Structure formats: structure tokens, C-alpha cells
Short mmCIF file of C-alpha atoms in Angstrom, two decimals:
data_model
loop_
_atom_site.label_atom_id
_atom_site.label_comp_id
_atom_site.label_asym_id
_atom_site.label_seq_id
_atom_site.Cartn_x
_atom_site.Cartn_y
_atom_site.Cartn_z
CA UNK C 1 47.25 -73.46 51.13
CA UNK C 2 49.25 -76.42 52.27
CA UNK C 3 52.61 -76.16 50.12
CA UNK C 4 54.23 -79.08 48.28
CA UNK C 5 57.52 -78.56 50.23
CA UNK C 6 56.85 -79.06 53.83
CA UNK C 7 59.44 -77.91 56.06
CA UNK C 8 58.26 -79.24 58.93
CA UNK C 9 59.20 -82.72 59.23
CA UNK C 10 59.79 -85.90 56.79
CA UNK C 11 56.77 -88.53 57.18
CA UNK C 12 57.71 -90.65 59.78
CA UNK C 13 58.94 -88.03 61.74
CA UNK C 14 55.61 -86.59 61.90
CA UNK C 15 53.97 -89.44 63.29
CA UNK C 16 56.66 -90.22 65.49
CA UNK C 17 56.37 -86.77 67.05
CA UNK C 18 52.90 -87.33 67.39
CA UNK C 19 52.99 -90.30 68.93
CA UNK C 20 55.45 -88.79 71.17
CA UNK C 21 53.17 -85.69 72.32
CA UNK C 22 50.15 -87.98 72.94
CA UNK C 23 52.40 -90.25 75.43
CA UNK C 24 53.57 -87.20 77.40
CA UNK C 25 49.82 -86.13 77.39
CA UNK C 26 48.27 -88.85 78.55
CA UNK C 27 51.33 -89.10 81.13
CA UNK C 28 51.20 -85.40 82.26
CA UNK C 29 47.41 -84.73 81.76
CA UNK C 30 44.81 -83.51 84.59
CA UNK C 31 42.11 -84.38 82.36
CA UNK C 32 42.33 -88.62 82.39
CA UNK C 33 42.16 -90.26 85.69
CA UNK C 34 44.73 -92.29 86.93
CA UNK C 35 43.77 -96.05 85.44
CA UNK C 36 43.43 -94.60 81.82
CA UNK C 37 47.04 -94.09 82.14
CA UNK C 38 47.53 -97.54 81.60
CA UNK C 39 48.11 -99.35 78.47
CA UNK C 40 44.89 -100.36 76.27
CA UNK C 41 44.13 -103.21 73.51
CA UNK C 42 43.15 -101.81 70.18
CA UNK C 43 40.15 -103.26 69.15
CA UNK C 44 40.19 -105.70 71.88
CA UNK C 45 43.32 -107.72 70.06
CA UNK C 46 46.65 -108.23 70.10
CA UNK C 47 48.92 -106.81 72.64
CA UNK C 48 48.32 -103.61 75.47
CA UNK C 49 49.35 -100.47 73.25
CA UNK C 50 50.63 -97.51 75.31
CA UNK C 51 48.95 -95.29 72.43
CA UNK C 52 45.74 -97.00 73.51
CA UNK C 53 43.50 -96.39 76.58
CA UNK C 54 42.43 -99.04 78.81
CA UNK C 55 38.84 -99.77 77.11
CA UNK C 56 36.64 -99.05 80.02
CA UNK C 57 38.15 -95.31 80.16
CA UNK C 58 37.85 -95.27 76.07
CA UNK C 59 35.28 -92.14 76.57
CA UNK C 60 38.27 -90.11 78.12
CA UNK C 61 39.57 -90.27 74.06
CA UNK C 62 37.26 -87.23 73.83
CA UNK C 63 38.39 -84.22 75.78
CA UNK C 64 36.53 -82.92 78.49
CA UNK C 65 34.72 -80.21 76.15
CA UNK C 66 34.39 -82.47 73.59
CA UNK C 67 33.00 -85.30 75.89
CA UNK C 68 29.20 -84.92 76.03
CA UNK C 69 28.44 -83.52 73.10
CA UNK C 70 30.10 -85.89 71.00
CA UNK C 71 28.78 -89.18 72.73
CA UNK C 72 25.49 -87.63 72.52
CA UNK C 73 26.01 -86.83 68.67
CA UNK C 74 26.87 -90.12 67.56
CA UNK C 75 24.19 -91.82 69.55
CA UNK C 76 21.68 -89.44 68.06
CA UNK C 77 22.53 -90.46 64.74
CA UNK C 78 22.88 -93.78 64.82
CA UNK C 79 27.13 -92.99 64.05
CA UNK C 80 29.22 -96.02 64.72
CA UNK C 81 32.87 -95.08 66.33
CA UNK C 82 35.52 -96.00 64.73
CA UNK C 83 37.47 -98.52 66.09
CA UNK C 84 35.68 -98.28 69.49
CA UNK C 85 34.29 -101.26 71.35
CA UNK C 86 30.59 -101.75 72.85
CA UNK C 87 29.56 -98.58 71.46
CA UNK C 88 32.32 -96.37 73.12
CA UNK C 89 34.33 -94.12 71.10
CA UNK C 90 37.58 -95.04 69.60
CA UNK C 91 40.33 -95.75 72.31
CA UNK C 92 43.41 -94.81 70.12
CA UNK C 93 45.22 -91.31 71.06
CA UNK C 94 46.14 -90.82 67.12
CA UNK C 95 42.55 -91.54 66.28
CA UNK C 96 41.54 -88.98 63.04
CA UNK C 97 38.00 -89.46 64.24
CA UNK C 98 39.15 -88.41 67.95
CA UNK C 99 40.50 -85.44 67.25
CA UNK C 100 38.27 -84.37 64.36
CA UNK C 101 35.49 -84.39 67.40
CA UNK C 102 37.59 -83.15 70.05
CA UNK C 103 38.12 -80.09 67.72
CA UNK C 104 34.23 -79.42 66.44
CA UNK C 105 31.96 -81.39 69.30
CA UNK C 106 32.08 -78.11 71.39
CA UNK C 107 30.91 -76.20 68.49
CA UNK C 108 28.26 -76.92 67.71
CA UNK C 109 26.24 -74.66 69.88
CA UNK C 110 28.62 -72.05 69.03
CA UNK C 111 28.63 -70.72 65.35
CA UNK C 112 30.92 -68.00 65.94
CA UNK C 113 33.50 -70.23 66.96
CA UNK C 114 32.82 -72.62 63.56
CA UNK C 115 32.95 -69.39 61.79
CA UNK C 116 36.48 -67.67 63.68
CA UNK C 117 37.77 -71.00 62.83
CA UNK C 118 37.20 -71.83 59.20
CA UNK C 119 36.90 -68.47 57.97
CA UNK C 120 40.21 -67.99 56.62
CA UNK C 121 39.49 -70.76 54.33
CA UNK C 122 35.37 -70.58 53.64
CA UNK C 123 33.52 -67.36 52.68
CA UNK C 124 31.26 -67.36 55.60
CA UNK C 125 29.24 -64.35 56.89
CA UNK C 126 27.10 -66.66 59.41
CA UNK C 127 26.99 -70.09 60.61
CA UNK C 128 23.85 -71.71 60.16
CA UNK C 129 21.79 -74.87 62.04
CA UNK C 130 22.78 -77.47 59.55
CA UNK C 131 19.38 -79.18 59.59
CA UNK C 132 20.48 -82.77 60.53
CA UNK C 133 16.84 -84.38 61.19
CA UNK C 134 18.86 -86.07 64.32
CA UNK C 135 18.98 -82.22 66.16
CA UNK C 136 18.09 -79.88 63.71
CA UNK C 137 19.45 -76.70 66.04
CA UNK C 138 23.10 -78.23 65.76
CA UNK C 139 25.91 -76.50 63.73
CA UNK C 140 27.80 -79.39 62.80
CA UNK C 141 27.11 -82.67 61.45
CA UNK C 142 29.37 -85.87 62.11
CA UNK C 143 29.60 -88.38 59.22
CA UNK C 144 27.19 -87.29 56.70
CA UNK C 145 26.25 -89.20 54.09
CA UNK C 146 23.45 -86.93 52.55
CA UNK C 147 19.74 -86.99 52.88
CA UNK C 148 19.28 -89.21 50.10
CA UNK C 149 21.41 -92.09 48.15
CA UNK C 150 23.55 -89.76 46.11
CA UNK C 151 26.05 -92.00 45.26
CA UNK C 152 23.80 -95.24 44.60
CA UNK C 153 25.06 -96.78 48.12
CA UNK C 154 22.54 -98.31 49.68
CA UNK C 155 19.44 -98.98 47.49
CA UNK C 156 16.39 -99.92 49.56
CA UNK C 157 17.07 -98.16 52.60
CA UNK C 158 18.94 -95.12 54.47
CA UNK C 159 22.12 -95.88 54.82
CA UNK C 160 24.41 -95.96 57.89
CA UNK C 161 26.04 -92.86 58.79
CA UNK C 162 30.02 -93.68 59.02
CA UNK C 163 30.08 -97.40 57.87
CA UNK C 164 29.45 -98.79 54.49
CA UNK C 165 29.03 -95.27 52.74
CA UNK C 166 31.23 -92.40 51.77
CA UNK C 167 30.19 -90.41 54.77
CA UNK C 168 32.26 -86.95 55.56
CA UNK C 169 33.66 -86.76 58.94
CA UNK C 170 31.94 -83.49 59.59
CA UNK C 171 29.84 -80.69 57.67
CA UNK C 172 28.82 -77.57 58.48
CA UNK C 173 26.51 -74.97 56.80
CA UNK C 174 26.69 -71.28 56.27
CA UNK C 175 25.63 -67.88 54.48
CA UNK C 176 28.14 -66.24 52.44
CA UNK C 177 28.36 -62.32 52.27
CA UNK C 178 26.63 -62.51 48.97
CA UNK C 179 23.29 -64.30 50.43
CA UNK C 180 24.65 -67.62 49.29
CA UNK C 181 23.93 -70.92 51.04
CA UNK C 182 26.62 -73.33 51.70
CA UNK C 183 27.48 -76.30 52.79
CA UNK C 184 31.25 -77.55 53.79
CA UNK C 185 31.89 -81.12 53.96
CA UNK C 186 34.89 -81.75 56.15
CA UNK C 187 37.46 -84.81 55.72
CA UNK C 188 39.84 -84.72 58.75
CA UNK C 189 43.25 -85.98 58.60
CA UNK C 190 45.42 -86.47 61.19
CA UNK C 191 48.59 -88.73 60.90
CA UNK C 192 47.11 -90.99 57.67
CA UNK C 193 50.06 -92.19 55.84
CA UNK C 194 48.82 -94.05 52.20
CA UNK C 195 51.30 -96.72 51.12
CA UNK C 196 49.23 -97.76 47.12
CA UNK C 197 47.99 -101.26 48.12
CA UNK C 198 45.05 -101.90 46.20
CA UNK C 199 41.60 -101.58 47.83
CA UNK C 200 40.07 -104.83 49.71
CA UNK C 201 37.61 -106.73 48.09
CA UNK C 202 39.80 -107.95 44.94
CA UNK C 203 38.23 -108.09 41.43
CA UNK C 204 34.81 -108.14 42.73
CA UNK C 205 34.58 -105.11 44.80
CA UNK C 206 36.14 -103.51 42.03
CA UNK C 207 33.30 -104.57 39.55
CA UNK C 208 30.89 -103.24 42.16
CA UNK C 209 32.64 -100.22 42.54
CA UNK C 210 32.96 -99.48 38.34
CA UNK C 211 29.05 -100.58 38.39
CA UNK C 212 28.41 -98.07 40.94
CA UNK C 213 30.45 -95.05 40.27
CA UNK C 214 31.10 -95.24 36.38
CA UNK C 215 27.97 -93.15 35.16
CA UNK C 216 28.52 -90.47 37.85
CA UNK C 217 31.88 -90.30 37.05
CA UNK C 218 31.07 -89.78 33.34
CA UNK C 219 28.60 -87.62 33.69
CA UNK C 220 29.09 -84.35 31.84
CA UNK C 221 28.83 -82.67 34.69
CA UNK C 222 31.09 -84.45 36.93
CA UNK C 223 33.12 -82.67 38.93
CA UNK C 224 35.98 -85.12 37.97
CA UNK C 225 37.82 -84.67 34.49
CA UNK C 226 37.74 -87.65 32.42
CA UNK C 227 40.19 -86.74 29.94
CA UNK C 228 43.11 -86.85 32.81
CA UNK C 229 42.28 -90.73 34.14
CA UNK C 230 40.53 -93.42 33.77
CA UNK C 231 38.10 -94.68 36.91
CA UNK C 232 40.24 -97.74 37.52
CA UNK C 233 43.07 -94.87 38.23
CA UNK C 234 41.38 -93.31 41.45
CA UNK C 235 41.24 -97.14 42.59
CA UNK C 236 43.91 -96.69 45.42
CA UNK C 237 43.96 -94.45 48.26
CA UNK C 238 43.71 -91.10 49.27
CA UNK C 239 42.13 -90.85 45.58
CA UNK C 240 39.41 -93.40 45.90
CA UNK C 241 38.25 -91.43 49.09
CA UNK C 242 38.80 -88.19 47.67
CA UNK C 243 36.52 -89.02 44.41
CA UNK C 244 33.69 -90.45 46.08
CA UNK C 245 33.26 -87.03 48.82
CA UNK C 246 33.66 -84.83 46.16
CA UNK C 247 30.79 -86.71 44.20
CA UNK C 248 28.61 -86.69 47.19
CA UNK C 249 29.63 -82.60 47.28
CA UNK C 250 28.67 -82.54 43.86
CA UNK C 251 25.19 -84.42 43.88
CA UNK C 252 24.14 -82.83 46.93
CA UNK C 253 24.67 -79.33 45.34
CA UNK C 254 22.90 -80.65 42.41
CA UNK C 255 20.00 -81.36 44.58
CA UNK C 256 20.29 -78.14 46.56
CA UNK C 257 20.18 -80.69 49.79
CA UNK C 258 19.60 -78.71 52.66
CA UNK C 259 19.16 -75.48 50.50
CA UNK C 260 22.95 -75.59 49.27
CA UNK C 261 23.68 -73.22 46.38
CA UNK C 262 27.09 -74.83 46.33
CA UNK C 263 28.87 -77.22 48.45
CA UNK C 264 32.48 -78.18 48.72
CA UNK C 265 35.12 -80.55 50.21
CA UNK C 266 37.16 -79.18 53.53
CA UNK C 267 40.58 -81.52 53.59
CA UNK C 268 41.30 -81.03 57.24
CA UNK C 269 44.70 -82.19 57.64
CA UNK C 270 48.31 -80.82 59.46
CA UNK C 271 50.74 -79.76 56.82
CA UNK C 272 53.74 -81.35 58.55
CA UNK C 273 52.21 -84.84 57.66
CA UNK C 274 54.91 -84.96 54.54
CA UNK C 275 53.65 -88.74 53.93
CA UNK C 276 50.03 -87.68 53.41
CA UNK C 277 50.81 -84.96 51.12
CA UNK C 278 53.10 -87.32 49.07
CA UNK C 279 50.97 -90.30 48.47
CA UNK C 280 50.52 -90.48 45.00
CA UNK C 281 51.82 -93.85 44.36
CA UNK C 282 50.53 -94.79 40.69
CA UNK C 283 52.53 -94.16 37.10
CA UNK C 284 49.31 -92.24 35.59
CA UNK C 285 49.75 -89.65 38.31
CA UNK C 286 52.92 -88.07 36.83
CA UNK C 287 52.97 -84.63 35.76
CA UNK C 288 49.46 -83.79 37.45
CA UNK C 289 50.82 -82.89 40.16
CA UNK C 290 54.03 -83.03 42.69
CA UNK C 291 51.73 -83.03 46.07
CA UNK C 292 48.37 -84.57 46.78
CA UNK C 293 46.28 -81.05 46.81
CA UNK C 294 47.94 -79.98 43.54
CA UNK C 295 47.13 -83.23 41.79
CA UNK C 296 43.36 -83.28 42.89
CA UNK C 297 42.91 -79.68 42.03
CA UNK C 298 44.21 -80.62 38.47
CA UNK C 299 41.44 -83.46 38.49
CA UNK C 300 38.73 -80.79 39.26
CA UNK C 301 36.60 -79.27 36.61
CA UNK C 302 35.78 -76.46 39.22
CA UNK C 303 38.61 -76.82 41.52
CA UNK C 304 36.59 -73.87 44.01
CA UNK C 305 34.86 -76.79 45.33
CA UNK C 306 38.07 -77.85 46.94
CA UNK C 307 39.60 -76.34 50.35
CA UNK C 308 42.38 -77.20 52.04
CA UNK C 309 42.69 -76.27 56.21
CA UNK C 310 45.35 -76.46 57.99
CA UNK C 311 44.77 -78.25 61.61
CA UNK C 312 47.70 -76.47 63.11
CA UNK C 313 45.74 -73.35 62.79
CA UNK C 314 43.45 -74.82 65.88
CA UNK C 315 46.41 -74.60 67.99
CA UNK C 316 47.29 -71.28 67.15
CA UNK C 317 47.36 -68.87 70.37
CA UNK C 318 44.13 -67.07 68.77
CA UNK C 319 42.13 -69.96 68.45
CA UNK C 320 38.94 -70.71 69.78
CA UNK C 321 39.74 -74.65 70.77
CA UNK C 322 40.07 -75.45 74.72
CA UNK C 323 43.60 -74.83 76.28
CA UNK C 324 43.59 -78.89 77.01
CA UNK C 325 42.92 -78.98 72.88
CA UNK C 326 46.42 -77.17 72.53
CA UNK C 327 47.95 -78.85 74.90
CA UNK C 328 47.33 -82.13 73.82
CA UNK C 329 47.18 -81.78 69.76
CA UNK C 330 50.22 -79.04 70.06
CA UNK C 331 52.45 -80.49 67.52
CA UNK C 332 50.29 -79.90 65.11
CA UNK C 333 52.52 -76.94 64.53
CA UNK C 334 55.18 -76.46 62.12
CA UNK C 335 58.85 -76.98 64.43
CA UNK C 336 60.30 -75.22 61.52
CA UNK C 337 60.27 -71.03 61.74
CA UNK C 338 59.57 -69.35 58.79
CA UNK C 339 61.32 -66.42 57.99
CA UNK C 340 58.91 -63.84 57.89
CA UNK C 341 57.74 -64.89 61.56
CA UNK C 342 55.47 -61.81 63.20
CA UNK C 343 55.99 -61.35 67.11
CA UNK C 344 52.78 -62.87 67.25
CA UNK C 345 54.03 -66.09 65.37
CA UNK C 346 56.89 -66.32 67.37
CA UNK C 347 55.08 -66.05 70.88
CA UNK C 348 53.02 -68.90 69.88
CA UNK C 349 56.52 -70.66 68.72
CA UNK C 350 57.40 -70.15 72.67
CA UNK C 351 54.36 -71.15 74.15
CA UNK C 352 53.98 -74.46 72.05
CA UNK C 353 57.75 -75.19 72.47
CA UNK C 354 57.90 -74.66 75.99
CA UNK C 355 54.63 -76.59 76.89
CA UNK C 356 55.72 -79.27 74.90
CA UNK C 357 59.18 -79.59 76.72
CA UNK C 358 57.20 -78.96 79.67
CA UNK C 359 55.11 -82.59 79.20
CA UNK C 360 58.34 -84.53 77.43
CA UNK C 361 60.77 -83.89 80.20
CA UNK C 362 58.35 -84.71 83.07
CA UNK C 363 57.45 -88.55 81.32
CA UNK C 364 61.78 -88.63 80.43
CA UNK C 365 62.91 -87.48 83.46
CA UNK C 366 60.24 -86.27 85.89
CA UNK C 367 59.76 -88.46 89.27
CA UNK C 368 58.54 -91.71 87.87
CA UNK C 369 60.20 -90.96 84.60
CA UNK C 370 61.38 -93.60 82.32
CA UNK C 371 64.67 -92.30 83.21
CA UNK C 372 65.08 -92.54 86.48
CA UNK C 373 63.36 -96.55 86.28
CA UNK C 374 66.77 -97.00 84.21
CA UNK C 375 68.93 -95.28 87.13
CA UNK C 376 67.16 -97.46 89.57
CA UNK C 377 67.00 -100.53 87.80
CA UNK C 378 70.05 -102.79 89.69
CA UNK C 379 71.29 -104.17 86.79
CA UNK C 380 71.36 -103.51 82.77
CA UNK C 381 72.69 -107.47 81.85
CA UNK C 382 69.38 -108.48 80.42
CA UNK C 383 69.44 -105.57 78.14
CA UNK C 384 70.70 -106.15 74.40
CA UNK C 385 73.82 -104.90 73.15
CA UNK C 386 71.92 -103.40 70.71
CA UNK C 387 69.15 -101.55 72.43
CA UNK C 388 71.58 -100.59 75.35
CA UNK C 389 73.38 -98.69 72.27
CA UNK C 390 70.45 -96.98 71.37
CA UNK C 391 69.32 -96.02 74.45
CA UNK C 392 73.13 -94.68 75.13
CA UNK C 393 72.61 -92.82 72.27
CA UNK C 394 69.67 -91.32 73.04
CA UNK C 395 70.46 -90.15 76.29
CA UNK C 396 73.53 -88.60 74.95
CA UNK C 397 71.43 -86.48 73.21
CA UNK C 398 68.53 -85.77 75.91
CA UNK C 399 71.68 -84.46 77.93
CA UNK C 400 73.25 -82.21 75.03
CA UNK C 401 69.80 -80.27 74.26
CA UNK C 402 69.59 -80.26 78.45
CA UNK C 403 73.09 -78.60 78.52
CA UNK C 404 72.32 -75.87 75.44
CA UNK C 405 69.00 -75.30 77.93
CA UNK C 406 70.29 -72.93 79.81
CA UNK C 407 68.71 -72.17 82.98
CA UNK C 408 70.09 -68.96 83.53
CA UNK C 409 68.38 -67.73 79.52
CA UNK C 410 65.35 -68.76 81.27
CA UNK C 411 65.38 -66.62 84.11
CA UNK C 412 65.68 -63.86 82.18
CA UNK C 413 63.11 -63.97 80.60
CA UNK C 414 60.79 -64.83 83.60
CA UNK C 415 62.55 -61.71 85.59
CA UNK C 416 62.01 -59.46 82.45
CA UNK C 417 58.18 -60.61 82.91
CA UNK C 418 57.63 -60.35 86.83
CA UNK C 419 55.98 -57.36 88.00
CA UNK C 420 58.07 -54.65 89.15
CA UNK C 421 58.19 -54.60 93.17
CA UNK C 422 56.14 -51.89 95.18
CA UNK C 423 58.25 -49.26 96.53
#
């Protein structure tokens, strides 16, 4: 369960540590070549983003595991990348999408790892093929939409997996211990903030969307409570997504699609992403709920069908992602330490720490590092007052944590773990 008081990080901070990480990655990596080091346009406009790969390397998004599968996934299906350009995946390193693939794309020939890694969360005995007509044998699905217009969509024809239709990132199927059959769709979050602007489209989009939602949201056997708010309330996101995948959940288990005896909604998201968890941004919301989970379980007429995973788990020491995986998405751990830490926990705690100060200090201060370009640089005048401050400040600190850092703390713990010496 992802609590309502994270004490991890406040919002920004998450992101901002995240967009930190990915930098030092994509600095320190062996798994990009050397131009997709470079900055990139996002969506071929504005300026070069450093967060952004050069567009040509845009396939290097997907992690080396990941890589294959994925591209040959979303060409199978017909699945549109978000964000990417001339059919290549998404070129942004905080990509949602990205990572949601990089995670489950080498999984799906392996239902023991789908099963090791959701199974804290999901009553699952055995993974099953999901039966996607695009390749039938695969155990996970990217951006389903349902095998039939659930949702009134797209009248007249099938619709388009991942554009113009509530479509799940991912879904999975599975057998329960009691002989059940379900099916998991999967929302992945990664570092979504939601500020309450009102959906695009204006007045008109709205009247499509009442026209098009309003009698399956009345229903009496909606999965949504009517009595708490009115349609027009869930107009605003995270809601408006929320209601429309857990209607597809709903009318696909109504229509035992794929042989589902129940299906439910997997929020994949890190619980240090504070601003996610707190986007509830509309005066009808008070007193449902203090955090986005609590509030939509509240909404639920059988909140079961509801399931909340924490990402960080895939960086966990035990799990069954790809060492490059946990380097890269690391941070998706909580910095603070709980109390009741096991010596398990805290291992992990050491390994993510230290691999993470492995890949900051060599972009800060490495050969090449934007440190040293300041040392060499022959003169600071055309530098700001202002931004010469802040980088002052800045360093100031880089040199205090150095100095607490203590080399010598270090090698004792590396000469407590060398092998003792033959005699």
C-alpha cells in the first residue's frame, strides 16, 4: 500500500532526483553509444534537451533487454509510441511509457518473472499467455484497449491501441490459487505530476465525453459510486484517467473477455512521487480522501478491483529486472530509512546509495566532469552574479557531503569484505 505520508521526498524533489539519476546514466552508461550522449529535441521542437536522446539513437530509450521485444511488440500491434518520431520509441529518459517497457518487455516470455514480481500485490498461482490476437503465446500486453468497444470509443471500427482510446499501458493474465481467471490491467506512473487544468477540447469534448460515458457511469452496476460525485467531477486529471480504466476493467469482466472471472486496475507508480499522490485539486474531493489511492478506493463500489504497486519494488536487490534496470531507474527507492529496516533492507540501502554516488560524482567531478569544465574555464566574467551564487553554493555543499565521505569508513568496509590471505 502506498501511504498518504510519503517520507521520501516532496514533489519536485522527486522529479528533480530523477532527472538527476537519468543524466548521470546516460553520462556513465555502457549500454548507449557515444552520440546518444548528446542532447536530443523532444518531439522534433524547440530546443536540444539533455533529458532527450539524439532522435536517430531514440531506440537506445529501451534498455538492452527491453530493446527487441518491445519494438517488436508495438509494431505487432499496430501501438503508436508516445512521443516518438518516425515510428521510433519515445526519446525522453523520464518517459512513463519507457520505463513501463523497459520493466515488462523482457517478460513476456518469462511468467515466473511477471509472477515473482507482482505477486505481492495480485493473487497469482500462474502466469498465463494473455491471448493478444497480435502473439497469442505472449504474457503481457502493451496498451490494451479490449477486444471489443467497451467504452463506446470508436463505433465502426477497432480502435487504435494507445491513441484515441483509454488503452492500459500493460495487462497481464493469470490463475489464482482458487482456479480463478484474471486479468490485471496495469497503469504505469513514473514522475506524472497533475496540476487541475481542465481537459482539452473545451465545452464540446466535454459534451462528447458526458454523451459517451454517462450511462456506464450510471449503470447500477458501475464500479463507480454515484452518490459521492457527479460525472462532471472526474472531469480533471488523474480522475478522468482513472474512471475510464476502471470502466474498461469493469466491462471487460462483465464480458468475461479473454475468460476473465474478474479483472482489476494495477496503479504502477513510485511512492516517493509526493505530487502524484496529492493531486486532488477540486472542492468536491474533500473528505474522500487525503491521498489519491484513498480517495479512489472511496469512489469504488468493490474497491478489490483496485491495486496499488510500488515501482521501487523492481529495484529491490531480489528483483527479477536487469542489473542495467537498477542501475538506471535506482531512485525509485525511498532515500528515507524506515525504522524497522531488516539487514536485507539496509544492504539494498548500500548498494542503491553507493551506485548512485558512484554515477553522480563521475558526471560532477569525474574527468570530463562539469566540474572540472568550470576549473578549466579561463575566466567566470560572463557568468551572472546570480548563477555564479548558486553555483558557489552548490559546490559548497558537493564539498561538505565529500568531506563527511570519509575514505578511510570506506576501506573498512572493503577490508572487512576481502578474502582472508593464504597462509
Amino acid at each position: 500500500m502506498i501511504p498518504s505520508e510519503v517520507d521520501a521526498m516532496t514533489s519536485n524533489q522527486f522529479r528533480e532526483v530523477a532527472a538527476e539519476c537519468a543524466l548521470a546514466w546516460k553520462h556513465a552508461t555502457g549500454a548507449l553509444p557515444d552520440g546518444a550522449r548528446s542532447e536530443g529535441l523532444y518531439r522534433e521542437m524547440g530546443e536540444p534537451l539533455a533529458l532527450c536522446l539524439p532522435n536517430q539513437f531514440a531506440e537506445y530509450n529501451l534498455l538492452p533487454d527491453a530493446r527487441t521485444a518491445g519494438i517488436a511488440a508495438f509494431a505487432g500491434a499496430g501501438i503508436p509510441w508516445h512521443h516518438g518520431v518516425g515510428g521510433r520509441p519515445g526519446n525522453h529518459l523520464l518517459s512513463s511509457q519507457i520505463q513501463c517497457v523497459n520493466a515488462l518487455a523482457p517478460m513476456i516470455e518469462r511468467p515466473e518473472a511477471l509472477r515473482a514480481t507482482f505477486g505481492a500485490v495480485l493473487d497469482i498461482e500462474a502466469v498465463l499467455p494473455f491471448g493478444d490476437p497480435t502473439n497469442p503465446d505472449a504474457h503481457v500486453a502493451f496498451e490494451w484497449v479490449g477486444l471489443a468497444d467497451h467504452l463506446n470509443e470508436h463505433p465502426g471500427g477497432a480502435g487504435t491501441r494507445g491513441a484515441n482510446n483509454t488503452s492500459a499501458d500493460a495487462a497481464i493474465r493469470y490463475r489464482t490459487p482458487a482456479g480463478l481467471t484474471e486479468v490485471a490491467l496495469i497503469e504505469w506512473k513514473y514522475v506524472e505530476q497533475y496540476h487541475g487544468g481542465p481537459l482539452s477540447g473545451g465545452a464540446a469534448s466535454n459534451e462528447t465525453r458526458r454523451e459517451r460515458y454517462q450511462p456506464l457511469f450510471e449503470d447500477p452496476d458501475s464500479p463507480v459510486r454515484v452518490d459521492r460525485l457527479r460525472l462532471d467531477d472526474f472531469f480533471v486529471e488523474p480522475l478522468y484517467q482513472l474512471l475510464r480504466l476502471q470502466l474498461l476493467a469493469w466491462r471487460m469482466e462483465a464480458a468475461k473477455e479473454l475468460g476473465a472471472d474478474r479483472v482489476r486496475l494495477l496503479y504502477a507508480a513510485p511512492s516517493g512521487n509526493e505530487r502524484l499522490w496529492r493531486s486532488l485539486h477540486r472542492p468536491p474531493y474533500v473528505g474522500l480522501g487525503d491521498d489519491l489511492p484513498t480517495l479512489w478506493a472511496t469512489l469504488l463500489r468493490r474497491p478489490d478491483r483496485f491495486v496499488l504497486f510500488d515501482t521501487a519494488a523492481l529495484v529491490a536487490a531480489d528483483a527479477v529486472t536487469s542489473s542495467e534496470f537498477k542501475a538506471r531507474y535506482g531512485h525509485l527507492v525511498s532515500n528515507a530509512a524506515p525504522a524497522n529496516d531488516t539487514r536485507a533492507d539496509l544492504e539494498q540501502r548500500a548498494r542503491s546509495a553507493v551506485g548512485w554516488a558512484v554515477t553522480v560524482f563521475r558526471r560532477v567531478g569525474g574527468e570530463g566532469g562539469v566540474l572540472e569544465q568550470v576549473l578549466d574555464s579561463p575566466s567566470l566574467d560572463r557568468c551572472p552574479t546570480d548563477l555564479l551564487e548558486e553555483l558557489t553554493a552548490r559546490a559548497e555543499e558537493a564539498a561538505e557531503l565529500a568531506r563527511r565521505l570519509r575514505a578511510e569508513e570506506v576501506a573498512r568496509v572493503l577490508d572487512r569484505l576481502s578474502p582472508p590471505s593464504a597462509e
